[in-house]
Amino acid sequence: CKGDMSLVGPRPPFAEEFSEYKPWQWGKLSVRPGITCIWQVTGRSDITDFDEWANLDLEYIRNWSLALDFKILLQTIPAVLRGRGAY
């Protein structure tokens, strides 16, 4: 459906990922998923520990502000162009 995602927010989980969530990671589901996130701009696939990834998403949720969203959006452009951490 259109409007299911925002520009910035935790990446939506795949079904097999969700079934592996630990209770403390369920907080990732409390906000609308996004196209880009802290994980995207801090290492992407270089971050292989899901707990670390979940902590980044929960940090984003706890510290959310428009300024943080703008910062992540601005950092996304060079992260994508560099391709660092991309598969």
GROMACS .gro file of C-alpha atoms in nm:
model
   87
    1CYS     CA    1   0.000   0.000   0.000
    2LYS     CA    2   0.116   0.351  -0.066
    3GLY     CA    3   0.221   0.544   0.241
    4ASP     CA    4   0.337   0.236   0.432
    5MET     CA    5   0.693   0.369   0.458
    6SER     CA    6   0.855   0.696   0.552
    7LEU     CA    7   1.180   0.833   0.413
    8VAL     CA    8   1.371   0.763   0.735
    9GLY     CA    9   1.311   0.480   0.980
   10PRO     CA   10   1.411   0.122   1.055
   11ARG     CA   11   1.416  -0.106   0.753
   12PRO     CA   12   1.107  -0.331   0.748
   13PRO     CA   13   1.186  -0.689   0.851
   14PHE     CA   14   1.155  -0.992   0.629
   15ALA     CA   15   0.916  -1.255   0.771
   16GLU     CA   16   1.205  -1.488   0.857
   17GLU     CA   17   1.385  -1.204   1.039
   18PHE     CA   18   1.077  -1.115   1.243
   19SER     CA   19   1.037  -1.473   1.364
   20GLU     CA   20   1.391  -1.448   1.507
   21TYR     CA   21   1.337  -1.115   1.693
   22LYS     CA   22   1.414  -1.116   2.063
   23PRO     CA   23   1.155  -0.936   2.280
   24TRP     CA   24   1.383  -0.632   2.327
   25GLN     CA   25   1.401  -0.591   1.948
   26TRP     CA   26   1.023  -0.561   1.903
   27GLY     CA   27   1.056  -0.187   1.966
   28LYS     CA   28   1.183  -0.158   1.607
   29LEU     CA   29   0.823  -0.221   1.501
   30SER     CA   30   0.685   0.077   1.696
   31VAL     CA   31   0.751   0.324   1.413
   32ARG     CA   32   0.682   0.334   1.042
   33PRO     CA   33   0.963   0.165   0.847
   34GLY     CA   34   1.182   0.382   0.627
   35ILE     CA   35   1.372   0.379   0.302
   36THR     CA   36   1.693   0.487   0.477
   37CYS     CA   37   1.813   0.462   0.835
   38ILE     CA   38   2.113   0.489   1.066
   39TRP     CA   39   2.220   0.140   0.954
   40GLN     CA   40   2.230   0.262   0.592
   41VAL     CA   41   2.468   0.548   0.669
   42THR     CA   42   2.692   0.375   0.924
   43GLY     CA   43   2.801   0.064   0.743
   44ARG     CA   44   2.514  -0.127   0.585
   45SER     CA   45   2.618  -0.487   0.518
   46ASP     CA   46   2.944  -0.430   0.710
   47ILE     CA   47   2.724  -0.448   1.021
   48THR     CA   48   2.660  -0.822   1.041
   49ASP     CA   49   2.552  -0.847   1.404
   50PHE     CA   50   2.174  -0.813   1.412
   51ASP     CA   51   2.182  -0.702   1.776
   52GLU     CA   52   2.405  -0.409   1.676
   53TRP     CA   53   2.168  -0.325   1.391
   54ALA     CA   54   1.867  -0.342   1.623
   55ASN     CA   55   2.045  -0.115   1.872
   56LEU     CA   56   2.102   0.142   1.595
   57ASP     CA   57   1.731   0.134   1.507
   58LEU     CA   58   1.626   0.165   1.871
   59GLU     CA   59   1.872   0.453   1.919
   60TYR     CA   60   1.708   0.626   1.622
   61ILE     CA   61   1.361   0.573   1.772
   62ARG     CA   62   1.466   0.701   2.118
   63ASN     CA   63   1.639   1.008   1.975
   64TRP     CA   64   1.407   1.086   1.685
   65SER     CA   65   1.385   1.446   1.567
   66LEU     CA   66   1.338   1.622   1.235
   67ALA     CA   67   1.702   1.730   1.259
   68LEU     CA   68   1.811   1.365   1.293
   69ASP     CA   69   1.600   1.270   0.990
   70PHE     CA   70   1.758   1.548   0.783
   71LYS     CA   71   2.106   1.443   0.898
   72ILE     CA   72   2.040   1.081   0.794
   73LEU     CA   73   1.893   1.190   0.460
   74LEU     CA   74   2.201   1.403   0.387
   75GLN     CA   75   2.435   1.119   0.487
   76THR     CA   76   2.245   0.870   0.268
   77ILE     CA   77   2.345   1.035  -0.059
   78PRO     CA   78   2.724   0.991  -0.019
   79ALA     CA   79   2.676   0.648   0.144
   80VAL     CA   80   2.487   0.523  -0.160
   81LEU     CA   81   2.725   0.685  -0.408
   82ARG     CA   82   3.032   0.539  -0.234
   83GLY     CA   83   2.870   0.198  -0.217
   84ARG     CA   84   3.054   0.126   0.108
   85GLY     CA   85   2.901  -0.173   0.278
   86ALA     CA   86   2.677  -0.253  -0.015
   87TYR     CA   87   2.650  -0.617  -0.116
   0.00000   0.00000   0.00000
